Structure formats: structure tokens, C-alpha cells
Coordinates of C-alpha atoms in Angstrom, one line a residue:
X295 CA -70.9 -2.8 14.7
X296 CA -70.2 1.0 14.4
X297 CA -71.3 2.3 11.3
X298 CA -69.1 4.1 9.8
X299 CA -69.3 3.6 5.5
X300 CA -69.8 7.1 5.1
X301 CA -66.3 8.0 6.7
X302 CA -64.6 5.5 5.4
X303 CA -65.4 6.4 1.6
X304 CA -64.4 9.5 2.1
X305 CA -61.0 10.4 0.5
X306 CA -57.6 10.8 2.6
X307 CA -55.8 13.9 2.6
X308 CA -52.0 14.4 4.0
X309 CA -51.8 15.9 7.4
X310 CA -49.0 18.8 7.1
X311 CA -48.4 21.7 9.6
X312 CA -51.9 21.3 11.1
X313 CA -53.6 21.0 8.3
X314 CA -55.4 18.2 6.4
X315 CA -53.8 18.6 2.0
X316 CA -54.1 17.3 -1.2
X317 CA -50.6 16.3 -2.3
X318 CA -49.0 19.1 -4.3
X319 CA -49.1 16.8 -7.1
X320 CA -52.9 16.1 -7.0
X321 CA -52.2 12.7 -7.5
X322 CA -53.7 10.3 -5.1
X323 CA -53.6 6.4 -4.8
X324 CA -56.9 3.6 -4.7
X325 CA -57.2 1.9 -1.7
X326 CA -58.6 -1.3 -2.0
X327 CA -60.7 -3.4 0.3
X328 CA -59.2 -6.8 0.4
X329 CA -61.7 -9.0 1.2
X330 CA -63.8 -7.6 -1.8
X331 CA -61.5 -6.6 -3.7
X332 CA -63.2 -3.2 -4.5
X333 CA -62.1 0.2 -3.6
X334 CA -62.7 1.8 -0.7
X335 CA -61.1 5.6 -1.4
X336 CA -58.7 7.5 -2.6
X337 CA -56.0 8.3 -1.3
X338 CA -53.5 11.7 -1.5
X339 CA -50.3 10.3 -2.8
X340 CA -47.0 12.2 -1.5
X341 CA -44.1 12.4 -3.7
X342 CA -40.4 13.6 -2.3
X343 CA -42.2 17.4 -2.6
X344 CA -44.8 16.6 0.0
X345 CA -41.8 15.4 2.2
X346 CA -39.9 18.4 1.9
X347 CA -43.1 20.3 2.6
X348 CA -43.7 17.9 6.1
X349 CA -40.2 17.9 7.0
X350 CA -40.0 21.5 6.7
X351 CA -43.0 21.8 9.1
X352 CA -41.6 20.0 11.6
X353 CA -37.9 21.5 11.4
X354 CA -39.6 24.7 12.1
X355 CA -41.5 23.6 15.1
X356 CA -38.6 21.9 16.6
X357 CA -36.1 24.8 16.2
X358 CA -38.8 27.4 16.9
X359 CA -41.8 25.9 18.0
X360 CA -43.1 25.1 21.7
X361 CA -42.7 21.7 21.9
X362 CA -38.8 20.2 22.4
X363 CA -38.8 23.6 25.5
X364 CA -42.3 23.4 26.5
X365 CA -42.4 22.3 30.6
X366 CA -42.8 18.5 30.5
X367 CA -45.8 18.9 32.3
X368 CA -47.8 20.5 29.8
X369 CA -46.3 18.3 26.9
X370 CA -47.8 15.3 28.8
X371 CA -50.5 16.6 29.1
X372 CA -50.8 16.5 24.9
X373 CA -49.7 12.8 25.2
X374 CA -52.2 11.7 27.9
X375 CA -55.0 13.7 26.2
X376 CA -54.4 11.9 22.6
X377 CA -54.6 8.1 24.9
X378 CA -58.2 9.8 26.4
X379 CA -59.1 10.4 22.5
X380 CA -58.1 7.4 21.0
X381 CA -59.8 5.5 23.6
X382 CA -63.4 7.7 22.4
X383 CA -62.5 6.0 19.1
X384 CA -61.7 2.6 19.8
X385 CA -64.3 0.3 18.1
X386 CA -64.5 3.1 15.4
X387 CA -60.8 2.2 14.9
X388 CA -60.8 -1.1 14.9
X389 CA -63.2 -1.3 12.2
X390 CA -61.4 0.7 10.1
X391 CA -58.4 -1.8 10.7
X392 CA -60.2 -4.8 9.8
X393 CA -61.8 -3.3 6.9
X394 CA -58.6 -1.6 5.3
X395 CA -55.9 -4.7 6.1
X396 CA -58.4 -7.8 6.2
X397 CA -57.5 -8.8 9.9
X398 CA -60.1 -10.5 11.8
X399 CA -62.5 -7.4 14.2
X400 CA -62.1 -9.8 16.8
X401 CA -58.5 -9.9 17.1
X402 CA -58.3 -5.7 16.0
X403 CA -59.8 -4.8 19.0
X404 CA -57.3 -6.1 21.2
X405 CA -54.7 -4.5 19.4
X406 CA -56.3 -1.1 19.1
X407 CA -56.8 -1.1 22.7
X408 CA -53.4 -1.4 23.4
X409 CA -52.5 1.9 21.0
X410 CA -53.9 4.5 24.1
X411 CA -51.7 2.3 26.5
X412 CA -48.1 3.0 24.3
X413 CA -49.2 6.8 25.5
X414 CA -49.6 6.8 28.5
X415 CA -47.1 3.8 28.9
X416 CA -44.5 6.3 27.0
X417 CA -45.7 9.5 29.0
X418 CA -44.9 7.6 32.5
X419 CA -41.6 6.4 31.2
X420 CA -40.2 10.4 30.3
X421 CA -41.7 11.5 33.3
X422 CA -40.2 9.1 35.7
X423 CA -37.1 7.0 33.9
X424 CA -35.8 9.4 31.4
X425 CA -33.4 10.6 34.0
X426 CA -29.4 11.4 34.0
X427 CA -26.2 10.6 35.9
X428 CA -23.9 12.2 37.8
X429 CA -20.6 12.0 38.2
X430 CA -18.1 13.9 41.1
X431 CA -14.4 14.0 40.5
X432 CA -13.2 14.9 43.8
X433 CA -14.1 18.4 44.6
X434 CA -13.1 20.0 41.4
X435 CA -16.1 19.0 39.1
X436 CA -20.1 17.3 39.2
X437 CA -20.3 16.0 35.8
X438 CA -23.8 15.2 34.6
X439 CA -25.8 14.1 31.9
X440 CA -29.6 15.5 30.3
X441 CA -31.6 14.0 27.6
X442 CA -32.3 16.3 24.8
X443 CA -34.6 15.6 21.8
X444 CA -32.8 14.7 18.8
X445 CA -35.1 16.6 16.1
X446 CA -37.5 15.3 13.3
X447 CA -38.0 12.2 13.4
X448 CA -39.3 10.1 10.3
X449 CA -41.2 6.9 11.1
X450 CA -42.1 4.4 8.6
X451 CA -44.9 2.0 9.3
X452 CA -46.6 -1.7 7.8
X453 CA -49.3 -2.5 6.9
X454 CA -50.0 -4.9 9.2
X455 CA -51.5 -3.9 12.6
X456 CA -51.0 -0.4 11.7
X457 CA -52.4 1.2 14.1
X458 CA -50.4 0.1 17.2
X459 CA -47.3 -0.1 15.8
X460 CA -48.2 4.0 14.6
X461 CA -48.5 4.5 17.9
X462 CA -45.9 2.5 19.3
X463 CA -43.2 4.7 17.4
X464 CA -44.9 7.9 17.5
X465 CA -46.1 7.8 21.7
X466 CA -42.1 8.0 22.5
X467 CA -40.9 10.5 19.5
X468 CA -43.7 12.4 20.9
X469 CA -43.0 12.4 24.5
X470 CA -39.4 12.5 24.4
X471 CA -39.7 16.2 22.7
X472 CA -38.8 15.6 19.2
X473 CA -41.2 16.5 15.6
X474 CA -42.8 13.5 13.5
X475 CA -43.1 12.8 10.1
X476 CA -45.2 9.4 9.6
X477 CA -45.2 7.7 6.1
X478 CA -48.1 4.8 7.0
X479 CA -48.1 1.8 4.5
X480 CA -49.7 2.8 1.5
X481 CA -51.8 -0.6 2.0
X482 CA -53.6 0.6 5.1
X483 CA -53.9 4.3 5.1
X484 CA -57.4 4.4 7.4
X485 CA -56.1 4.1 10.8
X486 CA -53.1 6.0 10.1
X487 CA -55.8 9.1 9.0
X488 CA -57.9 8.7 12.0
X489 CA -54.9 9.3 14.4
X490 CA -54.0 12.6 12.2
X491 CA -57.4 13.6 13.3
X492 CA -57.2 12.6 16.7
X493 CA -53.8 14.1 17.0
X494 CA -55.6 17.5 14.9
X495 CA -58.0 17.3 18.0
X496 CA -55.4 17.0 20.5
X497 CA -54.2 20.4 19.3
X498 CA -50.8 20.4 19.3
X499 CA -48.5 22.7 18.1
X500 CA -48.6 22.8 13.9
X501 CA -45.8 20.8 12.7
X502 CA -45.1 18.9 15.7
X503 CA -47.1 15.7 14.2
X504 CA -47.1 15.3 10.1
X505 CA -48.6 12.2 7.7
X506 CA -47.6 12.1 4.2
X507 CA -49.1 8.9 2.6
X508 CA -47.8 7.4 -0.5
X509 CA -45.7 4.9 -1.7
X510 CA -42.4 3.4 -0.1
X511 CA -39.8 3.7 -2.9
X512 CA -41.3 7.5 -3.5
X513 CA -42.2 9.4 -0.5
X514 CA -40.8 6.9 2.2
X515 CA -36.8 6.9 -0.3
X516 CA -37.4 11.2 0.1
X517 CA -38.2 10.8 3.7
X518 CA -35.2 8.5 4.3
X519 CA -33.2 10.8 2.0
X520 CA -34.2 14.1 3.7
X521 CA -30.9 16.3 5.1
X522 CA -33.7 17.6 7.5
X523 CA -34.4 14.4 9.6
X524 CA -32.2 13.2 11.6
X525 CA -34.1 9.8 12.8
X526 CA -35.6 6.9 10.5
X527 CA -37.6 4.1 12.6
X528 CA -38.9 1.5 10.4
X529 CA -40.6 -1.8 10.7
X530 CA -40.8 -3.9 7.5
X531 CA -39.3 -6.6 5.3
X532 CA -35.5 -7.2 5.6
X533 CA -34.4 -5.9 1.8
X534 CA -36.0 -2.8 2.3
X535 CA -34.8 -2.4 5.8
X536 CA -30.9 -3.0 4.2
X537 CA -32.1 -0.5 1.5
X538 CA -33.3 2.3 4.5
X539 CA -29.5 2.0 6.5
X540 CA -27.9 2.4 3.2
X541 CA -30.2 5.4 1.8
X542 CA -29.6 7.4 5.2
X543 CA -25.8 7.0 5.4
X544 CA -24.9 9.9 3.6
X545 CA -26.7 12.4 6.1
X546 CA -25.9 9.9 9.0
X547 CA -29.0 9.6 10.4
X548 CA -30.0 6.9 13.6
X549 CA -31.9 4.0 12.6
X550 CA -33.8 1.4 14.1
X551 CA -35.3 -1.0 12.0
X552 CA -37.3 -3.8 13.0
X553 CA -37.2 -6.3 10.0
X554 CA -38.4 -9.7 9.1
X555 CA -38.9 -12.6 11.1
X556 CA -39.1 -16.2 10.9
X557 CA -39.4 -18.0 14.3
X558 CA -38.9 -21.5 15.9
X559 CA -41.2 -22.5 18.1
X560 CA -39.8 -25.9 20.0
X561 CA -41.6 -28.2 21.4
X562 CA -40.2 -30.6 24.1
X563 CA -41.5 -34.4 24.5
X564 CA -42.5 -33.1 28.3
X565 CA -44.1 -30.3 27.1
X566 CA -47.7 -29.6 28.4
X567 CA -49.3 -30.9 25.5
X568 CA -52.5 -29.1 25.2
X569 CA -51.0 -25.4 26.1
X570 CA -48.3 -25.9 23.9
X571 CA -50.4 -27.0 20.2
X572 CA -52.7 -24.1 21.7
X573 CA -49.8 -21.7 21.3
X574 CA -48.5 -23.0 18.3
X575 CA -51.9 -22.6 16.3
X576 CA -52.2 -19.0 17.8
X577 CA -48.8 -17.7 16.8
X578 CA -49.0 -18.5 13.4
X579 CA -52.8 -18.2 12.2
X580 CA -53.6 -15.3 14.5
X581 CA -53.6 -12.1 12.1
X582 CA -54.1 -14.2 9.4
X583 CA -50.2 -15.3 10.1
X584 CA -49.2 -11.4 8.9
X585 CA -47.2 -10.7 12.0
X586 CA -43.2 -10.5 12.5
X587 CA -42.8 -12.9 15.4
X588 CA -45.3 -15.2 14.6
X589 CA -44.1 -19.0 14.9
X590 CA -43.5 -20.1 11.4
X591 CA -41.0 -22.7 11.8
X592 CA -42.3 -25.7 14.3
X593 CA -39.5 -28.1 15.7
X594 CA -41.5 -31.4 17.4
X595 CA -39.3 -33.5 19.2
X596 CA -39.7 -36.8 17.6
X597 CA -41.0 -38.8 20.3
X598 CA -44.7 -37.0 20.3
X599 CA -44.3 -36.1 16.2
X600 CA -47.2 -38.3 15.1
X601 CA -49.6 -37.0 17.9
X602 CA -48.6 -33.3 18.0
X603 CA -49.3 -33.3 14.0
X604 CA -52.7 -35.2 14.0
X605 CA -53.2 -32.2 16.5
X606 CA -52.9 -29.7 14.3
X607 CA -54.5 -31.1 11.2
X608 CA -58.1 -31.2 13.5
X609 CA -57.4 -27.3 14.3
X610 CA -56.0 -26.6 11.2
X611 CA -59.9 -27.8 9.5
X612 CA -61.2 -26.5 12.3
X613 CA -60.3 -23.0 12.1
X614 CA -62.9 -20.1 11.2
X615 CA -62.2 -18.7 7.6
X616 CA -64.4 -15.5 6.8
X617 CA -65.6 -12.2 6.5
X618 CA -63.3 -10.0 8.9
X619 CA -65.6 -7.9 9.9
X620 CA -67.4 -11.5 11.5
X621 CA -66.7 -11.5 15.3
X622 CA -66.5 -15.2 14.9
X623 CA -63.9 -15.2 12.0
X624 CA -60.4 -16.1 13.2
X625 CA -58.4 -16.2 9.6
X626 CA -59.5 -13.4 6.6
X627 CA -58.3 -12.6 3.7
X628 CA -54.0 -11.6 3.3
X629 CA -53.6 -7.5 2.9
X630 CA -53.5 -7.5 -1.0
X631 CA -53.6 -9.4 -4.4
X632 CA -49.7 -9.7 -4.6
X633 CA -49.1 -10.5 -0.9
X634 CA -52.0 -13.5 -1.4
X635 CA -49.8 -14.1 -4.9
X636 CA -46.6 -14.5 -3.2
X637 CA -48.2 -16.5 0.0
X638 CA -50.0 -19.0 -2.8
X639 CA -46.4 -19.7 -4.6
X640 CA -44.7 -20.5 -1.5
X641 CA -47.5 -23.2 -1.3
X642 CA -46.1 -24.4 -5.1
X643 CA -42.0 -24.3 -4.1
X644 CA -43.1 -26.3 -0.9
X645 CA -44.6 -29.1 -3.1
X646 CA -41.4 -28.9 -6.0
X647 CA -39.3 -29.1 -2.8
X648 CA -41.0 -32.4 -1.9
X649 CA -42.9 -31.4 0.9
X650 CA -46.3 -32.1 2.1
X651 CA -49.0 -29.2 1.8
X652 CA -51.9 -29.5 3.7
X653 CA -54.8 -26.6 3.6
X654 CA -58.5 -26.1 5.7
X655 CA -61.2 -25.1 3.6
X656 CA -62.0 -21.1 2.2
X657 CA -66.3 -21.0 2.1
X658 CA -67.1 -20.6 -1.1
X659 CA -69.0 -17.3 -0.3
X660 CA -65.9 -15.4 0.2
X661 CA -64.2 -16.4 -2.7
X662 CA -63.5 -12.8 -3.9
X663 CA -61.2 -12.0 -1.2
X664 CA -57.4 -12.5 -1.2
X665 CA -57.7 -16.0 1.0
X666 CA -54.8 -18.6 2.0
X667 CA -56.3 -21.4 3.8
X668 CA -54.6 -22.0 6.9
X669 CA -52.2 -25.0 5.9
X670 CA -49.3 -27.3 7.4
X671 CA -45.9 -28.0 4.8
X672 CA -44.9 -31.1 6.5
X673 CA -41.8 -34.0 5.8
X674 CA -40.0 -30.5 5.1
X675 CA -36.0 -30.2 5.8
X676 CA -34.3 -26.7 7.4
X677 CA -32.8 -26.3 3.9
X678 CA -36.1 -26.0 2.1
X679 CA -37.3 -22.5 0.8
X680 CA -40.2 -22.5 2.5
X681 CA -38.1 -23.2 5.8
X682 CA -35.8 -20.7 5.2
X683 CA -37.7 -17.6 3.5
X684 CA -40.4 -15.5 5.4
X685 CA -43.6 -16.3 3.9
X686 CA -45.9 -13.5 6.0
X687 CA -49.2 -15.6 6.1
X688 CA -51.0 -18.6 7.5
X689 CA -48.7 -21.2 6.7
X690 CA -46.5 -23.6 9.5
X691 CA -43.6 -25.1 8.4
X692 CA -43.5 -28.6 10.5
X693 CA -40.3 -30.3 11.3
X694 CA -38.5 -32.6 13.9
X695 CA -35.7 -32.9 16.0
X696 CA -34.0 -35.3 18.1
X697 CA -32.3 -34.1 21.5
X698 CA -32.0 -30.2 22.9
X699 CA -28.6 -30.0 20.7
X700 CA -30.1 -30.9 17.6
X701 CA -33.2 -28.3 18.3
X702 CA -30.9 -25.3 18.9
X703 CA -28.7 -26.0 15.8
X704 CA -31.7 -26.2 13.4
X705 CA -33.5 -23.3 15.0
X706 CA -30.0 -21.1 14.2
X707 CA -29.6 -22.2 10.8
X708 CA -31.5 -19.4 9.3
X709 CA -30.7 -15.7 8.7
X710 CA -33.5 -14.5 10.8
X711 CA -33.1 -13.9 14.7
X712 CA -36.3 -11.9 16.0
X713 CA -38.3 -13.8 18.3
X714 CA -38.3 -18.0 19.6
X715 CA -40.3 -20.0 21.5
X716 CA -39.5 -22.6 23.8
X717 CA -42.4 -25.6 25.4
X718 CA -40.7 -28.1 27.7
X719 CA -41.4 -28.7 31.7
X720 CA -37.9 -28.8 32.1
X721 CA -37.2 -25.3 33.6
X722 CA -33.6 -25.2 33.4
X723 CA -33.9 -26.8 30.1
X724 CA -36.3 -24.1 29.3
X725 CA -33.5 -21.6 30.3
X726 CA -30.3 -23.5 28.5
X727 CA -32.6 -23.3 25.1
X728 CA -33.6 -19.4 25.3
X729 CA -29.8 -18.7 26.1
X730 CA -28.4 -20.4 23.2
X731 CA -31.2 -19.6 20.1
X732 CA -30.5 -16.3 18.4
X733 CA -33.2 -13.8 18.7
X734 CA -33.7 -10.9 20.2
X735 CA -37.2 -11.9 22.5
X736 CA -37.6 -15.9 23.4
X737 CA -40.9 -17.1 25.2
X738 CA -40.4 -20.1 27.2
X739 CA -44.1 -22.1 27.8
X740 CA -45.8 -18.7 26.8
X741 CA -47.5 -17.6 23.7
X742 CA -46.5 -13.7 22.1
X743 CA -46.9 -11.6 25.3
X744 CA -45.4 -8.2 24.9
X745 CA -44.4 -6.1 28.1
X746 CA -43.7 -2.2 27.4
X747 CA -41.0 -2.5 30.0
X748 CA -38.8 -5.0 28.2
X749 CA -36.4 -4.4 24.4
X750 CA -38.1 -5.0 21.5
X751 CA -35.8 -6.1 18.5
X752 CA -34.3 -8.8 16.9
X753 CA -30.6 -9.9 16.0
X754 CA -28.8 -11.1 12.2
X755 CA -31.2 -10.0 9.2
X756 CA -33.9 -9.7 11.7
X757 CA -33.3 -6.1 13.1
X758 CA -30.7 -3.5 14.4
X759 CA -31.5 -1.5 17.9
X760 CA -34.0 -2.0 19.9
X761 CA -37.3 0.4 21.1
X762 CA -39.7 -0.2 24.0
X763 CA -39.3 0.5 27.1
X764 CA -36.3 2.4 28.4
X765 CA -34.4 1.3 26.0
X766 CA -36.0 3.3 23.1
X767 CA -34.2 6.6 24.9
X768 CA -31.1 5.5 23.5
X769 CA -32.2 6.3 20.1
X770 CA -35.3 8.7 20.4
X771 CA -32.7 11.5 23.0
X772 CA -29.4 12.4 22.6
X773 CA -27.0 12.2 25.9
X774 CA -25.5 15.4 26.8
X775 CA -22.8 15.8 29.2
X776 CA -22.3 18.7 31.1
X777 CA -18.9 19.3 33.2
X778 CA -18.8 21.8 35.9
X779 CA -16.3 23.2 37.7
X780 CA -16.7 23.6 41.2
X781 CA -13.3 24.7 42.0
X782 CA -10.3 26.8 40.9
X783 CA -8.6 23.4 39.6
X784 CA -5.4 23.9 37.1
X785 CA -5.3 25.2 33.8
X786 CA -2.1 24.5 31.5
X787 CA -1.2 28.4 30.8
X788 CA 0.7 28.2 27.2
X789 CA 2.2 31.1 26.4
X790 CA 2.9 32.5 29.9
X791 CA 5.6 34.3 30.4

């Protein structure tokens, strides 16, 4: 393990034109270790004049700085070099992830190593696909498009898996040409610092990358607010992504939000048994069940109910409940007291609704920490609460279905439409189920693989837009035409005599 209490005690500045600041304010924010419960640091805590202070940074070095005219050669260079850096940090990273959101080291590393990869990923993509069109009208005019930067962009980021989904926005704002200015969760400031610093060593231009920390409904309502920025990318629960589109209508700014999530995953009577329960148990208890897309709505097909849930309950006990910074741990403790406060009542309206709860065991030993159990609702209906609602932990809502019709009607009876799964050895089944579920990404017989290449995004109250590969041009460029004349061709003269 890499050692790194003296670092992490330290106190977190904003990053602003280059430089690491105390908010203007002085005030700052405790940042508390959730599976202790005891504070880590301090952090600075922005308010809307910190904002104005960022966003002013980056305006300037977007309308006069460097960056946005700088040969695209040397800009990626910048991007390539901050992957090289981050990579010199990764274990160092990854600590700081588990120790600031409670998610197990094991599963951390994984996803840190995949931040470096969204740079160069992003850096190949505006080298070689962010290309225009052309279009000849006869031999009069070429018509063609270019890709221009848009401006400052202001990305808003959760708290869980912070790090990579930092650098999953800010790798293509970056490499496309335009400014940044990052509001990280308040709930997991660490990693969001340590890529400041790598970014500060990376030496960019001042103001091309700014960090103001602070809280949501202060610093992240300025940010959204701000005449200045003319981008807001945001990943978070639905109500506050409905309350981002409406703040940034009055200075009509682009938005992409990714939003809440609460997925079926469907299992088939043919399915391969042992792949699919293996799948099922990952989606939802991996990162402590704190993940978008993870699968917490299970539809068994009644023939292989009984067998599929006796399944489960041995994994369920089975599962590793613990200290997150324990390479063996596979569940820790949710991200704070009111999360784990909200997660616990879901576990109360699933029992008033008449459902079954069924939890492993929390060791005794870590009973400070902010721990769900990982735990089955079963004998629940679609209508249910606790079917309907997004519940953001370790908890899989267990029902049944009949035949492929019944399975795609109760898996689009929700609001939600960001990611499905699909088990069944039935290929073109496998095909006629992904077609008809609404959501934006459906696995069939695979667990949560992501591919840069492909959209990211959901559909209904799960997301608008979509970012990863390609497609995130659409919203990180503008599309320019340009029409030139290559001949002499007519011109209307008005008021020739």
C-alpha cells in the first residue's frame, strides 16, 4: 500500500489560473472519511465569487490564450503527457479514491487505470476522427465544414468513481481546444486535487484547466448560472440534472447530462446459468452498488426462479464486507451518513410495501462506517417504491416474468432508460429484447463493458445527449461551414440601373 497519510491530511486548495487558492471567502468544507467517520481535511469551499474568478481565467485563455490556436500537435502533446503522469500516480490515486468515497482498492484500481486511457483515447480520436465534409455544387462552390472549440466549458462531476469520470469529461474538453472549469463532488474532493496537480505539472497554459470545489447548490448553481460558459456536462441524480437544463436556459448553454439509472437485467430460462448469476451479483454489488448502470432491477423468468434465487442468497452471504482499503474487501461502506440513511429507509418502504428483505452480514469491527449489507427485496411487484425509485447502493430488487413480452413490458415501466441487460442463448431473442427495452446501452450475455468507441447516454429521465467516442464532438465543437466560390456565378444586382 502507498503511504500516503501525510498528503492526504493536508488541506485542498482551489486550482485557478495556474495557481493552487484559498477561496476568497476563506471558508472551507470537512471532508470526512466514510468508513470511519472522522475527518480527513479540509477543504477550500467556492462560492459563486470563486466561479466568476475560474471562469474568468478560462475566458481569458480561450479568447487570448494559446490553447483553442495552438498547432494540434503540440496541444496533444499536453494531453498525452498528462496520461504519462497520471499513470506515475496510479496506485497513489487509487488510494486516495478508496479512502475519500469508501469504494473497495481492489475495484479503484481498475478504474483509475482506465483515467490515462480517456487521454490518450480522446487525443487519437481529435487527431484522426475530428474531421469535416465537403460538399461541391457544380463548379461554382466547395462547401466545407471545421470543428472549432466552443469556449469554457463547465463540468460537473459525482462522487462516485470520481476520478474517471473527471477525466472522462475533461480528456475531450481538453483535446478538442476548449477551457475547463471542474466543480468535483464536494464528497470526494481527493482525486479531483491530485489531477489539478498533475495537470499543474503538465504545464499548460494558466487558465486553460480550473477546479473550484464546493457545494452543488452554491458554486456548481454559479457555475451553471455563469453568462461566461457556454457548456455544462453533468453526471448526477435526475432532479438535479432537470434543475441544471433549467438553470442554463437563460444564457442558452449545451448540456449533456448523464442522470440516474435504474436497470433491468433479464434473465432467460436458457440462459447460461452460472455466467449469468455471475453478472448479476457484479453489476449491482460492485462499487458498493453506487454506480449509474448498475443492474438494480432483476427479471427471472419463472421457470428457473426458485434456483436462480437460492443462487444469490449463497453469494449474497458470501460476499466480502470490509475495510476498503482491504484488497480482499468486495463491498465498503456507502459515500456518506445520509446516502447510507437514505439506502437503509429504502430497506424500511421495501418491507411496508410487503416485500421480502434479505441482508449478508456487516463484521462487527467495522461498525463505525456508513455499511448496507448487500441484500435481496424479493416477492416485490414493478409498482413498488423500491422497484421504481433509484436506490444508489447494494440492494437487488428480484422479480419474475413469464414470456419475452411480459419481460420487455415490465422492464419499460419505469422512468429510467440508461442501461439493460439481456441473458438468454437465444441470439435473435437476444437481439429482439435489446431492440425493444428503452435505454440508451443494452448488454446482451455480457456484464458492464464500456468501449470508448461507442455513445454513452441514456434515454426518458435517464439522460439527454450522449459523450464518448465520436459522438461527444457533437457537443464539445461547434460545426462551421464555410462556402467558397470557385466561380464568377450570379449575383441578384438590386438597384441596377
Amino acid at each position: 500500500m502507498v503511504s500516503t497519510k501525510h498528503e492526504t491530511q493536508k488541506n485542498i486548495l482551489l486550482y485557478i489560473n495556474g495557481e493552487f487558492t484559498p477561496s476568497l471567502s476563506g471558508m472551507t468544507m470537512n471532508n470526512i472519511n466514510p468508513f470511519t467517520n472522522e475527518q480527513i481535511n479540509e477543504v477550500a469551499e467556492g462560492q459563486a465569487d470563486d466561479i466568476n474568478k475560474a471562469v474568468a481565467a478560462a475566458r481569458e485563455a480561450f479568447d487570448n490564450g494559446p490553447w483553442k490556436t495552438m498547432k494540434l500537435t503540440k496541444r496533444m502533446e499536453y494531453i498525452y503527457r498528462i496520461a504519462d503522469l497520471i499513470d506515475e500516480e496510479i496506485e497513489k490515486i487509487a488510494y486516495l479514491e478508496s479512502l475519500d468515497t469508501g469504494l473497495p482498492i481492489s475495484q479503484t484500481r481498475n478504474m483509475v487505470s482506465r483515467a490515462s486511457d480517456n487521454f490518450r483515447f480522446y487525443a487519437g480520436m481529435v487527431e484522426n476522427r475530428l474531421v469535416g465534409d465537403a460538399y461541391q455544387v457544380d463548379d461554382e462552390f466547395i462547401n466545407y465544414t471545421i470543428n472549432v472549440p466552443v469556449g469554457v466549458a463547465g463540468l460537473i462531476t459525482p462522487w462516485n468513481a470520481p476520478f474517471m469520470l473527471e477525466t472522462w469529461k475533461v480528456a475531450p474538453a481538453l483535446a478538442t481546444g476548449n477551457t475547463v472549469v471542474l466543480k468535483p463532488a464536494e464528497l470526494s474532493p481527493l482525486s479531483a486535487n491530485l489531477l489539478a496537480e498533475i495537470i499543474h505539472k503538465a504545464d499548460l497554459p494558466k487558465g486553460v484547466f480550473n477546479v473550484v470545489h464546493g457545494y452543488g447548490e452554491i458554486a456548481g448553481d454559479a457555475l451553471v448560472k455563469h453568462p461566461d460558459v457556454q457548456l455544462i456536462s453533468f453526471t448526477g441524480e435526475t432532479k438535479t440534472g432537470s434543475t441544471i437544463i433549467k438553470n442554463s436556459a437563460d444564457t442558452l448553454k449545451s448540456c449533456s447530462m448523464e442522470l440516474g439509472g435504474k436497470s433491468p437485467i433479464i434473465v432467460f430460462e436458457d440462459a447460461d446459468f452460472e455466467r449469468a448469476l455471475d453478472a448479476c451479483v457484479w453489476g449491482i454489488f460492485s462499487f458498493n452498488g453506487e454506480r449509474c448502470t448498475a443492474n438494480s432491477r432483476l427479471f427471472i423468468q419463472e421457470g428457473i426462479k426458485d434456483k436462480f434465487i437460492d443462487a444469490l442468497k449463497i453469494r449474497v452471504a458470501n460476499i466480502k464486507v470490509g475495510d476498503p482499503l482491504d484488497g480482499n474487501t468486495e463491498v465498503g461502506p456507502l459515500i456518506d451518513k445520509g446516502h447510507y440513511s437514505k439506502v437503509n429507509g429504502y430497506l424500511e418502504i421495501a418491507e411496508a410495501e410487503g416485500a421480502e428483505v434479505i441482508s449478508g452480514a456487516i463484521p462487527i469491527e467495522v461498525a463505525k462506517g456508513n455499511f448496507v449489507a448487500p441484500t435481496l427485496i424479493l416477492n416485490a411487484e414493478n409498482h413498488m417504491r423500491v422497484a421504481q425509485e433509484e436506490i444508489f447502493g447494494p440492494i437487488l430488487t428480484v422479480m419474475t416474468f413469464k414470456d419475452e413480452e411480459e419481460a420487455i413490458k415490465l422492464a419499460n415501466d419505469i422512468d429510467y432508460g440508461l442501461a439493460g441487460y439481456v441473458w438468454t442463448n437465444d441470439i435473435k431473442r437476444g437481439h429482439r429484447v435489446a431492440h425493444k427495452v428503452e435505454a440508451g446501452m443494452l448488454w446482451v450475455n455480457a456484464q458492464n463493458v464500456r468501449d470508448l468507441r461507442t455513445p454513452f447516454g441514456g434515454s426518458k429521465s435517464s439522460g439527454i445527449g450522449r459523450e464518448g467516442g465520436h459522438y461527444g464532438f457533437g457537443f464539445y465543437t461547434e460545426q462551421k461551414i464555410i462556402h467558397v466560390s470557385i466561380a464568377d456565378h450570379r449575383i441578384q444586382q438590386f438597384g441596377k440601373k
